[in-house]
């Protein structure tokens, strides 16, 4: 079995996280920080939008007599692998600095978790990686963490839905397409 840790938050923590989430989301939208083809965890974006975008891209390629190659990735345990120092650096890079960045540092670093099965509770362990699942901020922080994956290649087109990544490439020559993909 695969058990995922879920953050159980106090009512005060939930309210505070919602306030931080709202402010961060407004900041990211106002400054156009999030990759425009990231369809996960965003208002007015959905899997249907991602699929329509991908299908339209493939149809356009077909009309231009191009071959298309799609690579579909599901990042396993993606939320659990977020490196805190990289995420904090990215927050700073996108303009979340000073006291607010320090707050995120205290939010991420030295979190502890336990596991409960029936009446048995494990000892506390410090989390070294990951964003808190079940939290208000976790999904948005994950989007920031993977936001720049699209700059990793100039030839591929990226379509993201949270931790699912679709990569498309088109080429006139089938042999060239196979070489690249």
PDB file of C-alpha atoms in Angstrom:
ATOM      1  CA  UNK A   1       0.000   0.000   0.000  1.00  0.00           C
ATOM      2  CA  UNK A   2       1.002   3.570  -0.615  1.00  0.00           C
ATOM      3  CA  UNK A   3       0.058   5.988   2.143  1.00  0.00           C
ATOM      4  CA  UNK A   4       0.298   9.720   1.461  1.00  0.00           C
ATOM      5  CA  UNK A   5       0.759  12.137   4.314  1.00  0.00           C
ATOM      6  CA  UNK A   6      -2.112  14.596   4.530  1.00  0.00           C
ATOM      7  CA  UNK A   7      -1.709  17.832   6.431  1.00  0.00           C
ATOM      8  CA  UNK A   8      -4.259  18.199   9.201  1.00  0.00           C
ATOM      9  CA  UNK A   9      -4.460  21.901   9.890  1.00  0.00           C
ATOM     10  CA  UNK A  10      -6.049  23.866  12.685  1.00  0.00           C
ATOM     11  CA  UNK A  11      -8.875  26.236  11.739  1.00  0.00           C
ATOM     12  CA  UNK A  12      -6.575  29.223  12.317  1.00  0.00           C
ATOM     13  CA  UNK A  13      -3.924  27.699  10.023  1.00  0.00           C
ATOM     14  CA  UNK A  14      -6.504  27.069   7.287  1.00  0.00           C
ATOM     15  CA  UNK A  15      -7.733  30.668   7.447  1.00  0.00           C
ATOM     16  CA  UNK A  16      -4.184  32.045   7.438  1.00  0.00           C
ATOM     17  CA  UNK A  17      -3.165  29.786   4.524  1.00  0.00           C
ATOM     18  CA  UNK A  18      -6.231  30.911   2.565  1.00  0.00           C
ATOM     19  CA  UNK A  19      -5.209  34.537   3.049  1.00  0.00           C
ATOM     20  CA  UNK A  20      -1.628  33.839   1.939  1.00  0.00           C
ATOM     21  CA  UNK A  21      -2.915  31.730  -0.979  1.00  0.00           C
ATOM     22  CA  UNK A  22      -5.219  34.506  -2.173  1.00  0.00           C
ATOM     23  CA  UNK A  23      -2.466  37.141  -1.991  1.00  0.00           C
ATOM     24  CA  UNK A  24       0.080  34.880  -3.727  1.00  0.00           C
ATOM     25  CA  UNK A  25      -2.380  33.896  -6.450  1.00  0.00           C
ATOM     26  CA  UNK A  26      -3.251  37.544  -7.150  1.00  0.00           C
ATOM     27  CA  UNK A  27       0.466  38.407  -7.293  1.00  0.00           C
ATOM     28  CA  UNK A  28       1.213  35.540  -9.705  1.00  0.00           C
ATOM     29  CA  UNK A  29      -1.715  36.409 -11.982  1.00  0.00           C
ATOM     30  CA  UNK A  30      -1.024  40.149 -11.946  1.00  0.00           C
ATOM     31  CA  UNK A  31       2.595  39.522 -12.967  1.00  0.00           C
ATOM     32  CA  UNK A  32       1.802  36.699 -15.440  1.00  0.00           C
ATOM     33  CA  UNK A  33       4.206  34.382 -13.627  1.00  0.00           C
ATOM     34  CA  UNK A  34       2.544  31.013 -14.213  1.00  0.00           C
ATOM     35  CA  UNK A  35       3.145  29.270 -17.531  1.00  0.00           C
ATOM     36  CA  UNK A  36       0.116  29.891 -19.745  1.00  0.00           C
ATOM     37  CA  UNK A  37      -0.218  26.205 -20.636  1.00  0.00           C
ATOM     38  CA  UNK A  38      -0.401  25.054 -17.032  1.00  0.00           C
ATOM     39  CA  UNK A  39      -3.980  23.858 -16.654  1.00  0.00           C
ATOM     40  CA  UNK A  40      -3.872  22.350 -13.163  1.00  0.00           C
ATOM     41  CA  UNK A  41      -5.082  24.044  -9.980  1.00  0.00           C
ATOM     42  CA  UNK A  42      -6.028  27.242 -11.778  1.00  0.00           C
ATOM     43  CA  UNK A  43      -9.333  29.047 -12.100  1.00  0.00           C
ATOM     44  CA  UNK A  44     -10.875  28.855 -15.573  1.00  0.00           C
ATOM     45  CA  UNK A  45      -8.461  26.069 -16.622  1.00  0.00           C
ATOM     46  CA  UNK A  46      -9.284  22.375 -16.815  1.00  0.00           C
ATOM     47  CA  UNK A  47      -8.238  19.058 -18.316  1.00  0.00           C
ATOM     48  CA  UNK A  48     -10.714  19.740 -21.121  1.00  0.00           C
ATOM     49  CA  UNK A  49      -8.884  22.960 -21.982  1.00  0.00           C
ATOM     50  CA  UNK A  50      -5.574  21.106 -22.033  1.00  0.00           C
ATOM     51  CA  UNK A  51      -6.961  18.354 -24.264  1.00  0.00           C
ATOM     52  CA  UNK A  52      -8.547  20.837 -26.674  1.00  0.00           C
ATOM     53  CA  UNK A  53      -5.259  22.742 -26.884  1.00  0.00           C
ATOM     54  CA  UNK A  54      -3.261  19.570 -27.576  1.00  0.00           C
ATOM     55  CA  UNK A  55      -5.732  18.231 -30.164  1.00  0.00           C
ATOM     56  CA  UNK A  56      -5.833  21.629 -31.920  1.00  0.00           C
ATOM     57  CA  UNK A  57      -2.053  21.669 -32.044  1.00  0.00           C
ATOM     58  CA  UNK A  58      -1.926  18.177 -33.570  1.00  0.00           C
ATOM     59  CA  UNK A  59      -4.672  19.072 -36.100  1.00  0.00           C
ATOM     60  CA  UNK A  60      -2.763  22.218 -37.118  1.00  0.00           C
ATOM     61  CA  UNK A  61       0.360  20.116 -37.577  1.00  0.00           C
ATOM     62  CA  UNK A  62      -1.568  17.682 -39.773  1.00  0.00           C
ATOM     63  CA  UNK A  63      -2.885  20.544 -41.917  1.00  0.00           C
ATOM     64  CA  UNK A  64       0.698  21.728 -42.371  1.00  0.00           C
ATOM     65  CA  UNK A  65       1.731  18.162 -43.342  1.00  0.00           C
ATOM     66  CA  UNK A  66       3.788  17.731 -40.181  1.00  0.00           C
ATOM     67  CA  UNK A  67       4.226  14.549 -38.181  1.00  0.00           C
ATOM     68  CA  UNK A  68       3.558  14.923 -34.466  1.00  0.00           C
ATOM     69  CA  UNK A  69       5.078  13.084 -31.555  1.00  0.00           C
ATOM     70  CA  UNK A  70       3.605  13.259 -28.077  1.00  0.00           C
ATOM     71  CA  UNK A  71       5.312  12.258 -24.872  1.00  0.00           C
ATOM     72  CA  UNK A  72       3.000  11.932 -21.896  1.00  0.00           C
ATOM     73  CA  UNK A  73       4.563  11.974 -18.431  1.00  0.00           C
ATOM     74  CA  UNK A  74       3.070  11.523 -14.998  1.00  0.00           C
ATOM     75  CA  UNK A  75       5.531  12.650 -12.376  1.00  0.00           C
ATOM     76  CA  UNK A  76       5.369  10.030  -9.643  1.00  0.00           C
ATOM     77  CA  UNK A  77       5.011  11.373  -6.088  1.00  0.00           C
ATOM     78  CA  UNK A  78       5.708  14.803  -7.503  1.00  0.00           C
ATOM     79  CA  UNK A  79       4.408  16.769  -4.525  1.00  0.00           C
ATOM     80  CA  UNK A  80       6.643  14.721  -2.216  1.00  0.00           C
ATOM     81  CA  UNK A  81       9.836  15.520  -4.140  1.00  0.00           C
ATOM     82  CA  UNK A  82       9.764  19.318  -4.075  1.00  0.00           C
ATOM     83  CA  UNK A  83      13.143  20.596  -2.891  1.00  0.00           C
ATOM     84  CA  UNK A  84      12.484  23.390  -0.402  1.00  0.00           C
ATOM     85  CA  UNK A  85      15.608  25.392  -1.218  1.00  0.00           C
ATOM     86  CA  UNK A  86      14.819  25.339  -4.951  1.00  0.00           C
ATOM     87  CA  UNK A  87      11.205  26.374  -4.304  1.00  0.00           C
ATOM     88  CA  UNK A  88      12.302  29.235  -2.045  1.00  0.00           C
ATOM     89  CA  UNK A  89      14.791  30.361  -4.696  1.00  0.00           C
ATOM     90  CA  UNK A  90      12.032  30.299  -7.334  1.00  0.00           C
ATOM     91  CA  UNK A  91       9.712  32.300  -5.090  1.00  0.00           C
ATOM     92  CA  UNK A  92      12.493  34.867  -4.711  1.00  0.00           C
ATOM     93  CA  UNK A  93      13.118  34.825  -8.487  1.00  0.00           C
ATOM     94  CA  UNK A  94       9.432  35.527  -9.188  1.00  0.00           C
ATOM     95  CA  UNK A  95       9.383  38.426  -6.712  1.00  0.00           C
ATOM     96  CA  UNK A  96       8.324  36.844  -3.421  1.00  0.00           C
ATOM     97  CA  UNK A  97      11.102  38.245  -1.263  1.00  0.00           C
ATOM     98  CA  UNK A  98      11.930  39.482   2.200  1.00  0.00           C
ATOM     99  CA  UNK A  99       9.534  38.794   5.047  1.00  0.00           C
ATOM    100  CA  UNK A 100       7.117  36.857   2.845  1.00  0.00           C
ATOM    101  CA  UNK A 101       9.866  34.574   1.544  1.00  0.00           C
ATOM    102  CA  UNK A 102      11.038  34.069   5.129  1.00  0.00           C
ATOM    103  CA  UNK A 103       7.479  33.100   6.078  1.00  0.00           C
ATOM    104  CA  UNK A 104       7.448  30.474   3.307  1.00  0.00           C
ATOM    105  CA  UNK A 105      10.797  29.224   4.577  1.00  0.00           C
ATOM    106  CA  UNK A 106       9.375  28.743   8.061  1.00  0.00           C
ATOM    107  CA  UNK A 107       6.285  27.130   6.531  1.00  0.00           C
ATOM    108  CA  UNK A 108       8.322  24.552   4.574  1.00  0.00           C
ATOM    109  CA  UNK A 109      11.478  23.910   6.598  1.00  0.00           C
ATOM    110  CA  UNK A 110      11.464  21.658   9.669  1.00  0.00           C
ATOM    111  CA  UNK A 111       7.876  20.464   9.299  1.00  0.00           C
ATOM    112  CA  UNK A 112       7.241  17.257  11.186  1.00  0.00           C
ATOM    113  CA  UNK A 113       4.837  14.459  10.438  1.00  0.00           C
ATOM    114  CA  UNK A 114       3.608  11.304  12.064  1.00  0.00           C
ATOM    115  CA  UNK A 115       1.648   8.346  10.818  1.00  0.00           C
ATOM    116  CA  UNK A 116      -1.326   6.907  12.617  1.00  0.00           C
ATOM    117  CA  UNK A 117      -2.741   3.461  11.966  1.00  0.00           C
ATOM    118  CA  UNK A 118      -5.518   2.624  14.382  1.00  0.00           C
ATOM    119  CA  UNK A 119      -4.288   3.569  17.840  1.00  0.00           C
ATOM    120  CA  UNK A 120      -0.614   3.356  16.858  1.00  0.00           C
ATOM    121  CA  UNK A 121       1.199   6.627  16.200  1.00  0.00           C
ATOM    122  CA  UNK A 122       4.722   6.759  14.830  1.00  0.00           C
ATOM    123  CA  UNK A 123       7.467   9.006  16.124  1.00  0.00           C
ATOM    124  CA  UNK A 124       7.732  12.473  14.627  1.00  0.00           C
ATOM    125  CA  UNK A 125       9.906  12.756  11.535  1.00  0.00           C
ATOM    126  CA  UNK A 126      11.105  15.963   9.922  1.00  0.00           C
ATOM    127  CA  UNK A 127      10.166  16.317   6.262  1.00  0.00           C
ATOM    128  CA  UNK A 128      13.080  17.271   4.074  1.00  0.00           C
ATOM    129  CA  UNK A 129      11.193  17.514   0.777  1.00  0.00           C
ATOM    130  CA  UNK A 130       7.700  18.105  -0.476  1.00  0.00           C
ATOM    131  CA  UNK A 131       4.840  20.514  -0.103  1.00  0.00           C
ATOM    132  CA  UNK A 132       2.142  19.741   2.447  1.00  0.00           C
ATOM    133  CA  UNK A 133      -0.599  17.707   0.794  1.00  0.00           C
ATOM    134  CA  UNK A 134      -4.050  18.528   1.991  1.00  0.00           C
ATOM    135  CA  UNK A 135      -2.951  22.082   2.645  1.00  0.00           C
ATOM    136  CA  UNK A 136      -4.334  25.142   0.915  1.00  0.00           C
ATOM    137  CA  UNK A 137      -0.936  26.317  -0.371  1.00  0.00           C
ATOM    138  CA  UNK A 138       0.540  22.967  -1.465  1.00  0.00           C
ATOM    139  CA  UNK A 139      -0.867  22.865  -5.025  1.00  0.00           C
ATOM    140  CA  UNK A 140       0.048  26.477  -5.812  1.00  0.00           C
ATOM    141  CA  UNK A 141       3.574  26.020  -4.456  1.00  0.00           C
ATOM    142  CA  UNK A 142       3.956  22.926  -6.640  1.00  0.00           C
ATOM    143  CA  UNK A 143       2.931  24.922  -9.731  1.00  0.00           C
ATOM    144  CA  UNK A 144       5.596  27.503  -8.910  1.00  0.00           C
ATOM    145  CA  UNK A 145       8.143  24.718  -8.462  1.00  0.00           C
ATOM    146  CA  UNK A 146       7.560  23.219 -11.935  1.00  0.00           C
ATOM    147  CA  UNK A 147       6.686  26.493 -13.647  1.00  0.00           C
ATOM    148  CA  UNK A 148       9.902  26.780 -15.649  1.00  0.00           C
ATOM    149  CA  UNK A 149       9.955  23.219 -17.024  1.00  0.00           C
ATOM    150  CA  UNK A 150       8.864  24.681 -20.359  1.00  0.00           C
ATOM    151  CA  UNK A 151      12.182  26.525 -20.772  1.00  0.00           C
ATOM    152  CA  UNK A 152      14.093  23.244 -20.674  1.00  0.00           C
ATOM    153  CA  UNK A 153      13.668  22.859 -24.446  1.00  0.00           C
ATOM    154  CA  UNK A 154      13.264  25.226 -27.361  1.00  0.00           C
ATOM    155  CA  UNK A 155      11.862  22.564 -29.703  1.00  0.00           C
ATOM    156  CA  UNK A 156       9.191  20.907 -27.569  1.00  0.00           C
ATOM    157  CA  UNK A 157       5.801  22.358 -26.687  1.00  0.00           C
ATOM    158  CA  UNK A 158       4.747  21.711 -23.101  1.00  0.00           C
ATOM    159  CA  UNK A 159       1.209  21.264 -21.801  1.00  0.00           C
ATOM    160  CA  UNK A 160       0.985  20.860 -18.046  1.00  0.00           C
ATOM    161  CA  UNK A 161      -1.782  19.715 -15.772  1.00  0.00           C
ATOM    162  CA  UNK A 162      -0.342  19.820 -12.265  1.00  0.00           C
ATOM    163  CA  UNK A 163       2.090  16.861 -12.211  1.00  0.00           C
ATOM    164  CA  UNK A 164       1.059  15.514 -15.643  1.00  0.00           C
ATOM    165  CA  UNK A 165       3.247  16.808 -18.453  1.00  0.00           C
ATOM    166  CA  UNK A 166       2.530  16.452 -22.156  1.00  0.00           C
ATOM    167  CA  UNK A 167       5.342  17.249 -24.554  1.00  0.00           C
ATOM    168  CA  UNK A 168       4.649  17.697 -28.278  1.00  0.00           C
ATOM    169  CA  UNK A 169       7.040  17.924 -31.167  1.00  0.00           C
ATOM    170  CA  UNK A 170       6.334  18.273 -34.878  1.00  0.00           C
ATOM    171  CA  UNK A 171       8.552  17.662 -37.864  1.00  0.00           C
ATOM    172  CA  UNK A 172       8.125  17.333 -41.646  1.00  0.00           C
ATOM    173  CA  UNK A 173      10.499  14.402 -41.864  1.00  0.00           C
ATOM    174  CA  UNK A 174       9.489  11.255 -39.974  1.00  0.00           C
ATOM    175  CA  UNK A 175      13.117  10.117 -39.547  1.00  0.00           C
ATOM    176  CA  UNK A 176      14.052  13.476 -38.014  1.00  0.00           C
ATOM    177  CA  UNK A 177      11.037  13.221 -35.711  1.00  0.00           C
ATOM    178  CA  UNK A 178      12.118   9.776 -34.514  1.00  0.00           C
ATOM    179  CA  UNK A 179      15.656  11.035 -33.918  1.00  0.00           C
ATOM    180  CA  UNK A 180      14.506  13.936 -31.759  1.00  0.00           C
ATOM    181  CA  UNK A 181      11.799  12.059 -29.847  1.00  0.00           C
TER     182      UNK A 181
END
